[in-house]
Amino acid sequence: MANKIVKNAAKPSLERLEVLKNRDILSASELNKEELMIILETAAYYERVLIEKRKVYDMDNKIMASIFFEPSTRTRLSFETAMHRLGGSVITVAESEQIQISSTSKGESIADSIKVIDGYADIIVVRSPVKGAADEAAKVAEKPVINAGDGFGQHPTQALLDMYTILKEKKNLEGLTIGLLGDLKYGRTVHSLVDFFSLFNCNLVFISPDELKMPKDITQNLQKKGIDVKESDNLQDIVDILDVLYVTRIQRERFEDRDEYERVKNAYVVDESIIDNLKKETIILHPLPRVNEIAVGVDKYSGAAYFRQAKNGVPTRMAILSLAT
Ligand code: CP
């Protein structure tokens, strides 16, 4: 049965559908509360369309360039699925250090590549291992650029689908107590998410090893906004106060020092002993992929929402694509 928020969803008014027209989405801090709510409202509408198996042509005759210089399963495939579901078309570059198919491997700069792709597509979705790469792309592109993850910088569209998931699961976003666990230094999703949580006066608890704490500038910025932020290295101490436990992977690919990675890689494992101490209604999220930070046995817990979360990527990205073009 469809979630109530989805069941009651209607297409937003024309005025609301215009608010993000031709806008880049590079970081969460660029979106205000109303703009965020428009995206979530539009995502609910598109989820309803998907459930009712209705055909829509909101991106008819439009092309999305899907430019990924880093591996991805969820972000790339859900953006591409979203574009197909909207009746549009997709052109793709998907490469990494190991697989090189575009002319960047011949030495072409990202800026030159993006200038060219800008002439082919109506919207550009870009992922890069380099922090700030999407901002650089946006400087040279006339078409909207969507940041699909830039190094250890930002991942705003993941954070949008996370907010959509929390709204559906908790029916409310205001004043929740949220634990962010794991690699808060390199985890770009949490860097975006905390900006959204600050719009709803959420209470935040950062749980990480000392080496992987949330960057100071982000924590201080939240505190300046009056957000209650606590830091801990012990999950068991705070697990019973959480409405949402957001787990992240230790980002092996971002470590310069492999020994440091080896020291922290098993810092936290959410297993049945943690579940026993959660409040009954607590939900567990994870942007995925997971390695071993959530035991597979936890998947059967009704609050384990991470696969539902990944599925929400399609309607959320349908909303982002249609609103931005
Ligand atoms: N959550 C996320 O960004 O997953 P992918 O790396 O598979 O896109």
XYZ file of C-alpha atoms and ligand atoms in Angstrom:
333
model
C 0.000 0.000 0.000
C 1.298 3.447 -0.907
C 2.578 5.668 1.869
C -0.008 8.355 2.850
C 2.292 11.179 1.698
C 2.503 9.536 -1.732
C -1.163 8.550 -1.904
C -2.245 12.147 -1.339
C 0.394 13.702 -3.595
C -0.678 16.060 -6.385
C 1.352 17.816 -9.062
C 2.677 21.074 -7.571
C 1.246 24.349 -8.904
C 2.837 25.913 -12.006
C 4.279 28.658 -9.821
C 6.029 26.106 -7.568
C 7.249 24.110 -10.575
C 9.052 27.233 -11.861
C 11.062 27.972 -8.691
C 14.107 25.840 -9.576
C 13.987 26.315 -13.372
C 17.472 26.481 -14.934
C 19.127 26.268 -11.524
C 22.289 24.304 -10.774
C 22.182 22.060 -7.710
C 25.751 22.043 -6.429
C 25.422 22.023 -2.662
C 22.643 21.662 -0.110
C 23.254 25.131 1.309
C 21.933 26.691 -1.921
C 18.415 25.428 -1.244
C 16.082 27.107 1.238
C 13.345 25.309 3.135
C 10.627 26.154 0.631
C 12.708 24.973 -2.325
C 13.521 21.753 -0.506
C 9.824 21.173 0.234
C 8.971 21.776 -3.452
C 11.438 19.031 -4.426
C 9.979 16.613 -1.856
C 6.417 17.432 -2.906
C 7.335 16.839 -6.566
C 9.102 13.570 -5.645
C 5.922 12.361 -3.925
C 3.910 13.254 -7.030
C 6.306 11.285 -9.246
C 6.308 8.324 -6.882
C 2.535 8.280 -7.177
C 2.865 8.380 -10.978
C 5.260 5.402 -10.812
C 3.024 3.383 -8.492
C -0.004 4.044 -10.693
C 2.110 3.101 -13.753
C 1.154 6.324 -15.509
C 3.298 7.500 -18.423
C 4.610 11.056 -18.227
C 6.456 13.031 -20.880
C 7.764 15.907 -18.763
C 11.278 15.515 -20.258
C 10.083 14.632 -23.766
C 12.714 15.616 -26.348
C 15.222 16.468 -23.592
C 18.637 14.882 -23.077
C 20.456 14.332 -19.794
C 24.241 13.979 -19.863
C 25.310 11.570 -17.149
C 29.029 12.252 -16.599
C 30.614 10.016 -13.962
C 34.366 10.065 -13.331
C 33.971 7.883 -10.245
C 32.190 4.544 -9.734
C 28.475 4.634 -8.974
C 25.582 2.200 -8.900
C 22.696 4.075 -7.276
C 23.253 7.670 -8.306
C 23.965 7.076 -11.983
C 21.383 4.365 -12.517
C 18.636 6.153 -10.599
C 19.278 9.398 -12.508
C 19.187 7.479 -15.782
C 16.051 5.577 -14.743
C 14.456 8.877 -13.706
C 15.192 10.407 -17.108
C 13.758 7.382 -18.948
C 10.641 7.457 -16.750
C 10.184 11.131 -17.675
C 10.244 10.309 -21.373
C 13.709 11.810 -21.966
C 16.993 10.407 -23.273
C 20.405 9.845 -21.729
C 23.997 10.181 -22.914
C 26.630 8.751 -20.608
C 30.289 8.869 -19.688
C 31.025 6.380 -16.918
C 34.703 6.003 -16.236
C 37.219 5.657 -13.458
C 41.004 5.306 -13.181
C 40.641 1.721 -14.400
C 38.136 2.277 -17.218
C 38.761 5.257 -19.474
C 36.421 5.946 -22.357
C 36.189 9.714 -22.703
C 38.741 12.185 -24.050
C 39.703 13.249 -20.518
C 42.008 10.187 -20.703
C 43.777 11.961 -23.615
C 44.345 14.980 -21.407
C 41.246 17.052 -22.145
C 40.301 19.260 -19.194
C 36.954 18.732 -17.464
C 36.107 22.350 -18.343
C 36.597 21.702 -22.077
C 34.640 18.430 -21.890
C 31.746 20.138 -20.107
C 31.702 23.039 -22.613
C 31.256 20.464 -25.379
C 28.669 18.366 -23.528
C 26.744 21.583 -22.790
C 26.104 21.788 -26.528
C 24.656 18.264 -26.625
C 22.448 18.008 -23.535
C 19.722 19.929 -21.690
C 20.992 19.067 -18.199
C 24.355 17.761 -16.955
C 24.750 15.417 -14.001
C 28.377 15.159 -12.930
C 30.313 13.078 -10.401
C 34.016 13.524 -9.790
C 36.591 12.444 -7.208
C 37.651 16.118 -7.026
C 35.983 18.424 -4.489
C 34.613 21.479 -6.293
C 34.488 19.792 -9.745
C 30.736 20.342 -10.162
C 31.176 24.042 -9.308
C 33.855 24.259 -11.999
C 31.528 22.533 -14.478
C 28.722 24.950 -13.625
C 30.991 27.930 -14.345
C 31.436 26.888 -17.985
C 28.001 25.338 -18.668
C 24.890 27.259 -19.652
C 22.664 24.272 -18.926
C 21.853 23.286 -15.327
C 24.587 21.236 -13.624
C 23.660 18.771 -10.898
C 26.377 17.660 -8.485
C 26.205 13.864 -8.174
C 29.071 13.821 -5.640
C 32.365 15.730 -5.690
C 35.142 14.007 -3.766
C 34.655 14.564 -0.036
C 32.672 17.739 -0.746
C 28.927 17.475 -1.283
C 26.278 15.016 -2.469
C 23.125 17.145 -2.467
C 20.850 14.833 -4.461
C 21.584 11.931 -2.084
C 20.693 14.238 0.799
C 17.444 15.184 -0.968
C 16.417 11.561 -1.333
C 17.397 11.003 2.303
C 15.095 13.860 3.377
C 12.326 12.397 1.219
C 12.857 9.036 2.904
C 12.749 10.547 6.393
C 9.578 12.471 5.529
C 7.892 9.286 4.315
C 9.095 7.120 7.178
C 8.649 9.608 10.075
C 5.800 11.753 8.567
C 7.621 14.829 9.858
C 11.001 16.524 9.584
C 10.868 19.034 12.453
C 12.912 18.660 15.615
C 14.087 15.080 15.097
C 17.113 13.734 16.945
C 19.498 12.349 14.360
C 22.685 10.361 14.887
C 25.253 10.497 12.078
C 27.660 7.598 12.406
C 30.987 6.664 10.836
C 33.143 8.623 8.418
C 31.970 12.187 8.938
C 35.223 13.630 7.612
C 35.121 12.223 4.088
C 31.417 11.278 3.833
C 30.022 13.865 1.417
C 26.407 12.847 2.010
C 26.483 13.930 5.650
C 28.123 17.240 4.666
C 25.025 17.978 2.573
C 22.480 16.464 4.947
C 23.350 18.578 7.976
C 22.435 21.734 6.032
C 18.969 20.314 5.402
C 18.596 19.149 9.017
C 19.413 22.677 10.174
C 16.325 23.963 8.312
C 14.145 21.818 10.581
C 15.851 22.472 13.941
C 16.961 18.868 14.260
C 19.215 17.843 17.154
C 22.390 16.291 15.799
C 24.716 13.731 17.347
C 27.962 13.066 15.481
C 29.455 9.656 16.285
C 32.850 8.925 14.772
C 36.407 7.972 15.600
C 38.524 10.999 16.445
C 40.299 10.814 13.061
C 37.010 10.991 11.144
C 35.147 13.766 12.943
C 32.874 16.175 11.092
C 35.018 19.047 9.706
C 35.173 21.884 12.250
C 33.872 24.554 9.866
C 30.680 22.527 9.290
C 30.097 21.953 13.030
C 30.768 25.603 13.882
C 28.442 26.783 11.126
C 25.635 24.615 12.534
C 26.255 25.905 16.053
C 26.159 29.490 14.775
C 22.690 28.728 13.402
C 21.649 27.576 16.891
C 21.569 23.854 16.078
C 22.192 21.520 19.009
C 25.257 19.444 18.059
C 26.786 16.769 20.289
C 29.861 14.704 19.484
C 30.656 11.238 20.774
C 32.771 8.245 19.872
C 30.433 5.775 21.547
C 27.282 4.666 19.736
C 25.864 2.629 22.639
C 25.852 5.733 24.869
C 23.402 7.655 22.696
C 21.556 5.038 20.678
C 18.364 5.136 22.778
C 17.627 8.837 22.090
C 17.684 8.682 18.289
C 14.780 9.065 15.863
C 17.085 8.399 12.919
C 20.427 6.599 12.848
C 22.290 7.533 9.650
C 25.193 5.161 9.056
C 28.045 5.867 6.626
C 30.792 3.744 5.127
C 34.403 4.457 5.994
C 35.502 5.984 2.653
C 38.572 3.864 1.867
C 39.202 5.630 -1.456
C 39.696 9.029 0.242
C 42.463 7.980 2.665
C 45.997 9.047 1.809
C 47.363 6.849 4.598
C 46.279 3.191 4.135
C 47.423 2.302 7.674
C 45.031 4.874 9.062
C 42.211 3.270 7.070
C 43.131 -0.151 8.456
C 43.006 1.257 12.004
C 39.492 2.751 11.674
C 37.790 0.537 9.106
C 35.914 -1.543 11.684
C 35.279 1.293 14.121
C 31.508 0.698 14.211
C 29.261 -2.170 13.285
C 25.516 -1.764 13.723
C 24.309 -5.214 14.697
C 21.452 -6.805 16.655
C 22.900 -5.577 19.976
C 22.424 -1.990 18.772
C 18.900 -2.697 17.498
C 17.916 -3.985 20.962
C 18.659 -0.544 22.425
C 16.970 1.627 19.772
C 13.572 3.211 20.341
C 10.858 1.139 18.668
C 10.255 3.745 15.926
C 13.890 4.557 15.129
C 14.802 4.214 11.483
C 18.237 3.287 10.155
C 19.448 4.902 6.951
C 22.602 4.403 4.911
C 23.370 5.971 1.506
C 24.933 2.624 0.470
C 27.097 0.903 -0.597
C 27.728 -0.736 2.766
C 30.787 -2.782 3.524
C 30.411 -4.203 7.021
C 29.145 -1.246 9.054
C 25.618 -2.676 9.173
C 25.357 -6.423 9.797
C 23.183 -8.183 7.208
C 21.062 -9.530 10.092
C 19.823 -5.972 10.729
C 18.089 -5.891 7.315
C 15.054 -7.706 8.730
C 14.446 -4.996 11.373
C 11.342 -3.028 10.262
C 13.162 0.272 10.796
C 16.022 -0.737 8.477
C 15.030 1.660 5.701
C 18.183 1.764 3.552
C 16.893 -0.250 0.611
C 13.625 1.726 0.629
C 15.861 4.824 0.742
C 17.783 3.725 -2.372
C 14.484 3.156 -4.229
C 13.411 6.704 -3.376
C 16.305 7.868 -5.551
C 14.174 7.499 -8.683
C 11.191 9.754 -7.830
C 13.485 12.254 -6.086
C 15.717 12.505 -9.149
C 12.681 12.697 -11.437
C 11.698 15.747 -9.388
C 15.183 17.282 -9.608
C 15.423 16.787 -13.393
C 11.998 18.096 -14.248
C 12.205 21.071 -11.875
C 15.647 22.168 -13.068
C 14.978 22.065 -16.842
N 24.784 6.524 -2.459
C 25.574 6.611 -3.556
O 26.039 7.700 -3.946
O 25.805 5.415 -4.149
P 26.621 5.197 -5.506
O 28.069 5.551 -5.204
O 26.429 3.765 -5.870
O 26.072 6.157 -6.525
